[in-house]
PDB file of C-alpha atoms in Angstrom:
ATOM      1  CA  GLU A  17       0.000   0.000   0.000  1.00 96.00           C
ATOM      2  CA  VAL A  18       1.352   3.392  -1.008  1.00 97.00           C
ATOM      3  CA  GLN A  19       1.844   5.713   1.946  1.00 98.00           C
ATOM      4  CA  LEU A  20       3.034   9.307   1.935  1.00 98.00           C
ATOM      5  CA  VAL A  21       3.488  10.905   5.350  1.00 98.00           C
ATOM      6  CA  GLU A  22       4.354  14.591   5.577  1.00 98.00           C
ATOM      7  CA  SER A  23       5.896  16.295   8.583  1.00 98.00           C
ATOM      8  CA  GLY A  24       7.577  19.538   9.513  1.00 97.00           C
ATOM      9  CA  GLY A  25       4.694  21.963   9.297  1.00 97.00           C
ATOM     10  CA  GLY A  26       3.919  24.501  11.976  1.00 97.00           C
ATOM     11  CA  LEU A  27       3.664  28.161  12.860  1.00 98.00           C
ATOM     12  CA  VAL A  28       6.429  30.414  11.551  1.00 97.00           C
ATOM     13  CA  GLN A  29       6.866  34.178  11.446  1.00 97.00           C
ATOM     14  CA  PRO A  30       6.948  36.080   8.157  1.00 97.00           C
ATOM     15  CA  GLY A  31      10.442  35.940   6.711  1.00 97.00           C
ATOM     16  CA  GLY A  32      11.177  32.692   8.509  1.00 98.00           C
ATOM     17  CA  SER A  33      12.111  29.253   7.223  1.00 98.00           C
ATOM     18  CA  LEU A  34      10.719  25.756   7.490  1.00 98.00           C
ATOM     19  CA  ARG A  35      11.683  22.350   6.112  1.00 98.00           C
ATOM     20  CA  LEU A  36       8.979  19.888   5.170  1.00 98.00           C
ATOM     21  CA  SER A  37       9.626  16.161   4.841  1.00 98.00           C
ATOM     22  CA  CYS A  38       7.643  13.371   3.234  1.00 98.00           C
ATOM     23  CA  SER A  39       8.342   9.744   4.053  1.00 98.00           C
ATOM     24  CA  ALA A  40       7.278   7.389   1.266  1.00 98.00           C
ATOM     25  CA  SER A  41       6.589   3.663   1.336  1.00 98.00           C
ATOM     26  CA  GLY A  42       4.751   0.986  -0.623  1.00 97.00           C
ATOM     27  CA  PHE A  43       6.356   1.726  -3.990  1.00 97.00           C
ATOM     28  CA  THR A  44       9.798   2.067  -5.547  1.00 97.00           C
ATOM     29  CA  PHE A  45      10.480   5.677  -4.590  1.00 97.00           C
ATOM     30  CA  SER A  46      13.466   6.077  -6.909  1.00 97.00           C
ATOM     31  CA  ASP A  47      11.308   5.234  -9.950  1.00 96.00           C
ATOM     32  CA  HIS A  48       8.969   8.198  -9.552  1.00 97.00           C
ATOM     33  CA  SER A  49       8.996  11.952  -9.841  1.00 96.00           C
ATOM     34  CA  MET A  50       7.524  13.590  -6.762  1.00 97.00           C
ATOM     35  CA  HIS A  51       5.627  16.831  -6.250  1.00 98.00           C
ATOM     36  CA  TRP A  52       4.431  19.302  -3.659  1.00 98.00           C
ATOM     37  CA  VAL A  53       0.961  20.805  -4.019  1.00 98.00           C
ATOM     38  CA  ARG A  54      -0.581  23.207  -1.521  1.00 98.00           C
ATOM     39  CA  GLN A  55      -4.065  24.294  -0.556  1.00 98.00           C
ATOM     40  CA  ALA A  56      -4.741  27.448   1.419  1.00 97.00           C
ATOM     41  CA  PRO A  57      -7.586  27.156   3.946  1.00 96.00           C
ATOM     42  CA  GLY A  58     -10.897  27.112   2.085  1.00 95.00           C
ATOM     43  CA  LYS A  59      -9.167  27.624  -1.278  1.00 97.00           C
ATOM     44  CA  GLY A  60      -8.217  25.576  -4.301  1.00 97.00           C
ATOM     45  CA  LEU A  61      -5.177  23.489  -5.164  1.00 98.00           C
ATOM     46  CA  GLU A  62      -1.974  25.244  -6.164  1.00 98.00           C
ATOM     47  CA  TYR A  63       1.002  23.517  -7.774  1.00 97.00           C
ATOM     48  CA  VAL A  64       4.283  24.182  -5.958  1.00 98.00           C
ATOM     49  CA  SER A  65       7.205  22.081  -7.175  1.00 97.00           C
ATOM     50  CA  PHE A  66       8.443  18.829  -8.675  1.00 96.00           C
ATOM     51  CA  ILE A  67      11.635  16.771  -8.693  1.00 97.00           C
ATOM     52  CA  SER A  68      12.529  14.009 -11.135  1.00 96.00           C
ATOM     53  CA  ASN A  69      13.090  10.470  -9.939  1.00 95.00           C
ATOM     54  CA  ASN A  70      16.862  10.834  -9.650  1.00 95.00           C
ATOM     55  CA  GLY A  71      16.802  14.490  -8.621  1.00 95.00           C
ATOM     56  CA  ASP A  72      18.466  15.877 -11.740  1.00 96.00           C
ATOM     57  CA  ARG A  73      15.495  18.018 -12.727  1.00 96.00           C
ATOM     58  CA  THR A  74      13.378  20.328 -10.611  1.00 97.00           C
ATOM     59  CA  GLY A  75      10.661  22.886 -11.287  1.00 96.00           C
ATOM     60  CA  TYR A  76       8.848  25.558  -9.320  1.00 96.00           C
ATOM     61  CA  ALA A  77       5.745  27.675  -9.538  1.00 96.00           C
ATOM     62  CA  ASP A  78       6.541  31.350 -10.073  1.00 95.00           C
ATOM     63  CA  SER A  79       5.020  32.117  -6.670  1.00 96.00           C
ATOM     64  CA  VAL A  80       7.752  30.168  -4.832  1.00 97.00           C
ATOM     65  CA  LYS A  81      10.705  30.312  -7.246  1.00 97.00           C
ATOM     66  CA  GLY A  82      13.835  31.517  -5.531  1.00 97.00           C
ATOM     67  CA  ARG A  83      12.390  30.932  -2.047  1.00 98.00           C
ATOM     68  CA  PHE A  84      11.652  27.197  -1.990  1.00 98.00           C
ATOM     69  CA  THR A  85      13.988  24.296  -2.778  1.00 98.00           C
ATOM     70  CA  ILE A  86      12.861  20.738  -3.410  1.00 98.00           C
ATOM     71  CA  SER A  87      15.162  17.775  -2.859  1.00 98.00           C
ATOM     72  CA  ARG A  88      15.044  14.049  -2.196  1.00 98.00           C
ATOM     73  CA  ASP A  89      17.024  11.261  -0.591  1.00 98.00           C
ATOM     74  CA  ASN A  90      16.317   8.045  -2.481  1.00 98.00           C
ATOM     75  CA  SER A  91      18.328   6.014   0.032  1.00 97.00           C
ATOM     76  CA  LYS A  92      15.817   7.048   2.706  1.00 98.00           C
ATOM     77  CA  ASN A  93      12.678   7.253   0.528  1.00 98.00           C
ATOM     78  CA  THR A  94      12.197  10.835   1.628  1.00 98.00           C
ATOM     79  CA  LEU A  95      11.147  14.025  -0.153  1.00 98.00           C
ATOM     80  CA  PHE A  96      11.924  17.483   1.186  1.00 98.00           C
ATOM     81  CA  LEU A  97      10.790  21.052   0.681  1.00 98.00           C
ATOM     82  CA  GLN A  98      12.996  23.778   2.130  1.00 98.00           C
ATOM     83  CA  MET A  99      10.970  26.964   2.441  1.00 98.00           C
ATOM     84  CA  SER A 100      12.516  30.350   3.198  1.00 98.00           C
ATOM     85  CA  SER A 101      11.448  34.000   3.164  1.00 98.00           C
ATOM     86  CA  LEU A 102       7.980  32.787   4.060  1.00 98.00           C
ATOM     87  CA  ARG A 103       4.996  35.052   3.526  1.00 98.00           C
ATOM     88  CA  ALA A 104       1.462  35.083   4.873  1.00 97.00           C
ATOM     89  CA  GLU A 105       0.238  33.865   1.469  1.00 97.00           C
ATOM     90  CA  ASP A 106       2.299  30.677   1.880  1.00 98.00           C
ATOM     91  CA  THR A 107      -0.087  29.588   4.635  1.00 98.00           C
ATOM     92  CA  ALA A 108      -1.560  26.319   3.409  1.00 98.00           C
ATOM     93  CA  LEU A 109      -1.823  22.579   3.762  1.00 98.00           C
ATOM     94  CA  TYR A 110       1.156  21.149   1.884  1.00 98.00           C
ATOM     95  CA  TYR A 111       0.597  17.804   0.160  1.00 98.00           C
ATOM     96  CA  CYS A 112       3.325  15.391  -0.884  1.00 98.00           C
ATOM     97  CA  VAL A 113       2.231  13.831  -4.162  1.00 98.00           C
ATOM     98  CA  LYS A 114       3.420  10.844  -6.191  1.00 97.00           C
ATOM     99  CA  ASP A 115       3.304  10.925  -9.958  1.00 96.00           C
ATOM    100  CA  LEU A 116       1.544   8.368 -12.121  1.00 93.00           C
ATOM    101  CA  ARG A 117       4.680   7.385 -13.944  1.00 87.00           C
ATOM    102  CA  ASP A 118       5.084   8.983 -17.369  1.00 87.00           C
ATOM    103  CA  LYS A 119       1.459  10.148 -17.294  1.00 89.00           C
ATOM    104  CA  TYR A 120       2.008  13.717 -16.021  1.00 95.00           C
ATOM    105  CA  SER A 121      -0.620  13.259 -13.324  1.00 96.00           C
ATOM    106  CA  PHE A 122      -0.773  12.520  -9.609  1.00 97.00           C
ATOM    107  CA  ASP A 123      -2.097   9.234  -8.288  1.00 96.00           C
ATOM    108  CA  TYR A 124      -1.334   9.285  -4.553  1.00 97.00           C
ATOM    109  CA  TRP A 125      -1.507  12.166  -2.105  1.00 98.00           C
ATOM    110  CA  GLY A 126      -0.383  12.377   1.492  1.00 98.00           C
ATOM    111  CA  GLN A 127      -2.672  13.794   4.182  1.00 97.00           C
ATOM    112  CA  GLY A 128      -0.744  17.045   4.187  1.00 98.00           C
ATOM    113  CA  THR A 129       1.121  19.135   6.732  1.00 98.00           C
ATOM    114  CA  LEU A 130      -0.140  22.570   7.717  1.00 98.00           C
ATOM    115  CA  VAL A 131       2.133  25.586   7.417  1.00 98.00           C
ATOM    116  CA  THR A 132       0.945  28.803   9.037  1.00 98.00           C
ATOM    117  CA  VAL A 133       2.879  32.015   8.447  1.00 98.00           C
ATOM    118  CA  SER A 134       1.866  34.638  10.957  1.00 96.00           C
ATOM    119  CA  SER A 135       3.347  37.018  13.479  1.00 95.00           C
TER     120      SER A 135
ATOM    121  CA  GLN B  16       1.594  30.383 -14.901  1.00 72.00           C
ATOM    122  CA  SER B  17      -1.982  31.652 -14.656  1.00 86.00           C
ATOM    123  CA  ALA B  18      -4.522  29.261 -13.194  1.00 92.00           C
ATOM    124  CA  LEU B  19      -6.782  27.421 -15.603  1.00 96.00           C
ATOM    125  CA  THR B  20     -10.341  28.749 -15.671  1.00 97.00           C
ATOM    126  CA  GLN B  21     -13.170  26.620 -14.314  1.00 98.00           C
ATOM    127  CA  PRO B  22     -16.757  27.586 -13.424  1.00 98.00           C
ATOM    128  CA  ALA B  23     -17.076  28.171  -9.696  1.00 97.00           C
ATOM    129  CA  SER B  24     -20.078  25.896  -9.428  1.00 97.00           C
ATOM    130  CA  VAL B  25     -22.281  23.511 -11.369  1.00 98.00           C
ATOM    131  CA  SER B  26     -25.306  21.533 -10.311  1.00 97.00           C
ATOM    132  CA  GLY B  27     -27.489  18.711 -11.525  1.00 96.00           C
ATOM    133  CA  SER B  28     -30.145  16.288 -10.401  1.00 97.00           C
ATOM    134  CA  PRO B  29     -29.538  12.589  -9.763  1.00 97.00           C
ATOM    135  CA  GLY B  30     -29.371  10.677 -13.021  1.00 97.00           C
ATOM    136  CA  GLN B  31     -28.558  13.729 -15.102  1.00 97.00           C
ATOM    137  CA  SER B  32     -25.250  14.542 -16.823  1.00 97.00           C
ATOM    138  CA  ILE B  33     -23.107  17.586 -16.172  1.00 98.00           C
ATOM    139  CA  THR B  34     -19.971  18.945 -17.803  1.00 98.00           C
ATOM    140  CA  ILE B  35     -17.230  20.981 -16.151  1.00 98.00           C
ATOM    141  CA  SER B  36     -15.054  23.066 -18.453  1.00 98.00           C
ATOM    142  CA  CYS B  37     -11.397  23.943 -17.963  1.00 98.00           C
ATOM    143  CA  THR B  38      -9.981  26.687 -20.152  1.00 97.00           C
ATOM    144  CA  GLY B  39      -6.284  27.272 -20.522  1.00 96.00           C
ATOM    145  CA  THR B  40      -3.992  28.604 -23.213  1.00 95.00           C
ATOM    146  CA  SER B  41      -1.803  27.412 -26.051  1.00 92.00           C
ATOM    147  CA  SER B  42       0.989  27.116 -23.460  1.00 93.00           C
ATOM    148  CA  ASP B  43      -0.760  24.435 -21.432  1.00 94.00           C
ATOM    149  CA  VAL B  44      -4.098  22.766 -22.273  1.00 95.00           C
ATOM    150  CA  GLY B  45      -3.818  23.578 -25.962  1.00 94.00           C
ATOM    151  CA  SER B  46      -0.286  22.258 -26.378  1.00 92.00           C
ATOM    152  CA  TYR B  47      -0.502  18.960 -24.548  1.00 91.00           C
ATOM    153  CA  ASN B  48      -2.966  16.120 -24.139  1.00 92.00           C
ATOM    154  CA  LEU B  49      -1.921  16.024 -20.483  1.00 95.00           C
ATOM    155  CA  VAL B  50      -4.936  17.293 -18.593  1.00 97.00           C
ATOM    156  CA  SER B  51      -5.899  15.453 -15.443  1.00 98.00           C
ATOM    157  CA  TRP B  52      -8.967  15.810 -13.220  1.00 98.00           C
ATOM    158  CA  TYR B  53      -9.223  15.423  -9.445  1.00 98.00           C
ATOM    159  CA  GLN B  54     -12.193  14.962  -7.143  1.00 98.00           C
ATOM    160  CA  GLN B  55     -11.974  16.276  -3.593  1.00 98.00           C
ATOM    161  CA  HIS B  56     -14.611  15.671  -0.961  1.00 98.00           C
ATOM    162  CA  PRO B  57     -14.645  18.020   2.073  1.00 96.00           C
ATOM    163  CA  GLY B  58     -11.795  17.235   4.432  1.00 95.00           C
ATOM    164  CA  LYS B  59     -10.371  14.584   2.126  1.00 97.00           C
ATOM    165  CA  VAL B  60      -7.358  14.418  -0.158  1.00 98.00           C
ATOM    166  CA  PRO B  61      -7.787  14.811  -3.914  1.00 98.00           C
ATOM    167  CA  LYS B  62      -8.440  11.680  -5.992  1.00 98.00           C
ATOM    168  CA  LEU B  63      -7.311  11.224  -9.591  1.00 98.00           C
ATOM    169  CA  MET B  64     -10.332  10.696 -11.848  1.00 98.00           C
ATOM    170  CA  VAL B  65      -8.970  11.234 -15.379  1.00 98.00           C
ATOM    171  CA  TYR B  66      -5.457  11.497 -16.796  1.00 97.00           C
ATOM    172  CA  GLU B  67      -4.021  12.247 -20.237  1.00 96.00           C
ATOM    173  CA  GLY B  68      -7.245  14.028 -21.072  1.00 94.00           C
ATOM    174  CA  SER B  69      -9.561  11.041 -21.272  1.00 96.00           C
ATOM    175  CA  LYS B  70      -8.106   7.979 -19.554  1.00 97.00           C
ATOM    176  CA  ARG B  71      -9.524   6.610 -16.306  1.00 97.00           C
ATOM    177  CA  PRO B  72      -7.392   5.017 -13.588  1.00 95.00           C
ATOM    178  CA  SER B  73      -8.378   1.556 -12.453  1.00 95.00           C
ATOM    179  CA  GLY B  74     -11.360   1.715 -10.122  1.00 95.00           C
ATOM    180  CA  VAL B  75     -12.806   4.995 -11.388  1.00 97.00           C
ATOM    181  CA  SER B  76     -16.368   4.700 -12.643  1.00 96.00           C
ATOM    182  CA  ASN B  77     -16.946   4.919 -16.391  1.00 96.00           C
ATOM    183  CA  ARG B  78     -19.535   7.602 -15.581  1.00 97.00           C
ATOM    184  CA  PHE B  79     -16.558   9.976 -15.575  1.00 98.00           C
ATOM    185  CA  SER B  80     -15.170  10.945 -18.971  1.00 97.00           C
ATOM    186  CA  GLY B  81     -12.754  13.574 -20.223  1.00 97.00           C
ATOM    187  CA  SER B  82     -12.265  15.355 -23.522  1.00 96.00           C
ATOM    188  CA  LYS B  83     -10.490  18.325 -25.047  1.00 96.00           C
ATOM    189  CA  SER B  84     -11.055  20.820 -27.820  1.00 95.00           C
ATOM    190  CA  GLY B  85      -8.464  23.470 -28.485  1.00 95.00           C
ATOM    191  CA  ASN B  86      -7.538  25.223 -25.261  1.00 96.00           C
ATOM    192  CA  THR B  87     -10.512  23.826 -23.325  1.00 97.00           C
ATOM    193  CA  ALA B  88     -10.739  20.484 -21.548  1.00 97.00           C
ATOM    194  CA  SER B  89     -13.952  19.070 -20.143  1.00 98.00           C
ATOM    195  CA  LEU B  90     -15.018  16.542 -17.546  1.00 98.00           C
ATOM    196  CA  THR B  91     -18.431  14.958 -18.005  1.00 98.00           C
ATOM    197  CA  ILE B  92     -20.166  13.030 -15.246  1.00 98.00           C
ATOM    198  CA  SER B  93     -23.131  10.997 -16.397  1.00 97.00           C
ATOM    199  CA  GLY B  94     -25.809   9.383 -14.261  1.00 97.00           C
ATOM    200  CA  LEU B  95     -25.162  11.819 -11.409  1.00 97.00           C
ATOM    201  CA  GLN B  96     -25.163  10.286  -7.939  1.00 97.00           C
ATOM    202  CA  ALA B  97     -25.249  11.930  -4.533  1.00 97.00           C
ATOM    203  CA  GLU B  98     -21.693  10.727  -3.851  1.00 97.00           C
ATOM    204  CA  ASP B  99     -20.424  12.752  -6.806  1.00 98.00           C
ATOM    205  CA  GLU B 100     -21.025  15.965  -4.867  1.00 98.00           C
ATOM    206  CA  ALA B 101     -17.506  17.352  -4.367  1.00 98.00           C
ATOM    207  CA  ASP B 102     -14.990  19.865  -5.639  1.00 98.00           C
ATOM    208  CA  TYR B 103     -13.368  19.090  -8.990  1.00 98.00           C
ATOM    209  CA  TYR B 104     -10.026  20.420 -10.211  1.00 98.00           C
ATOM    210  CA  CYS B 105      -8.408  20.226 -13.607  1.00 98.00           C
ATOM    211  CA  CYS B 106      -4.642  20.295 -14.014  1.00 98.00           C
ATOM    212  CA  SER B 107      -2.397  20.572 -17.051  1.00 97.00           C
ATOM    213  CA  TYR B 108       1.271  20.219 -17.796  1.00 96.00           C
ATOM    214  CA  ALA B 109       2.600  23.503 -19.207  1.00 94.00           C
ATOM    215  CA  ASP B 110       5.407  24.937 -21.334  1.00 91.00           C
ATOM    216  CA  SER B 111       7.016  26.195 -18.140  1.00 88.00           C
ATOM    217  CA  GLY B 112       7.917  22.605 -17.342  1.00 89.00           C
ATOM    218  CA  THR B 113       5.613  22.550 -14.359  1.00 94.00           C
ATOM    219  CA  TRP B 114       1.911  22.032 -13.848  1.00 96.00           C
ATOM    220  CA  VAL B 115      -1.021  24.404 -13.354  1.00 97.00           C
ATOM    221  CA  PHE B 116      -4.355  23.761 -11.645  1.00 98.00           C
ATOM    222  CA  GLY B 117      -7.764  25.211 -12.299  1.00 98.00           C
ATOM    223  CA  GLY B 118      -9.514  27.209  -9.613  1.00 97.00           C
ATOM    224  CA  GLY B 119     -11.892  24.355  -8.849  1.00 97.00           C
ATOM    225  CA  THR B 120     -15.592  23.704  -9.409  1.00 98.00           C
ATOM    226  CA  LYS B 121     -18.078  22.857  -6.695  1.00 98.00           C
ATOM    227  CA  LEU B 122     -20.544  20.243  -7.907  1.00 98.00           C
ATOM    228  CA  THR B 123     -23.894  20.178  -6.148  1.00 97.00           C
ATOM    229  CA  VAL B 124     -26.245  17.249  -6.654  1.00 97.00           C
ATOM    230  CA  LEU B 125     -29.736  18.630  -6.160  1.00 93.00           C
TER     231      LEU B 125
END
């Protein structure tokens, strides 16, 4: 059974930093690109970032480019999102998402970790 | 990376069919047959319903179907059931090398 378990969320002041983690199991982690998608309270889904299966390619939404960095450790089946210069508008539930291989879509989602940016 | 455009809400009676549109540009929906659709019930995580424009993952009812014309993709749900009431999001791969979601559509089953 595929499981994606996020951690690392919490309350942080504007301008602060936070590192999210996602522990994956139930599939061959190193075979799949992984993504972060966020959802502000009561709002829609917003794409954040992706990383290829071996980490050689990454991509970011314009809204987080230059502030967020995605990475992965295939030896530990773990995905990361380093977030810095956080703003109030980054407040959201952050989902770790597995790709449906070669299909440019997302077939498994974690339960999410809540990031709140507030003073 | 502008969000794809979806109607805020649609509604239909049990047994009827409804269609949710998703309008993008020639840089995303129009350039690729890589639109996916997600269903999200309140308090739940999104569920993949359609990928590559019209393909259904295993286990998804054939009442859900996807299509595309030009820069607009569509999700049609036939034989509406009460359990279909949820938020629906489209998503497309884009020239930017990342993905873009629609704003979401709230489906109400009357």
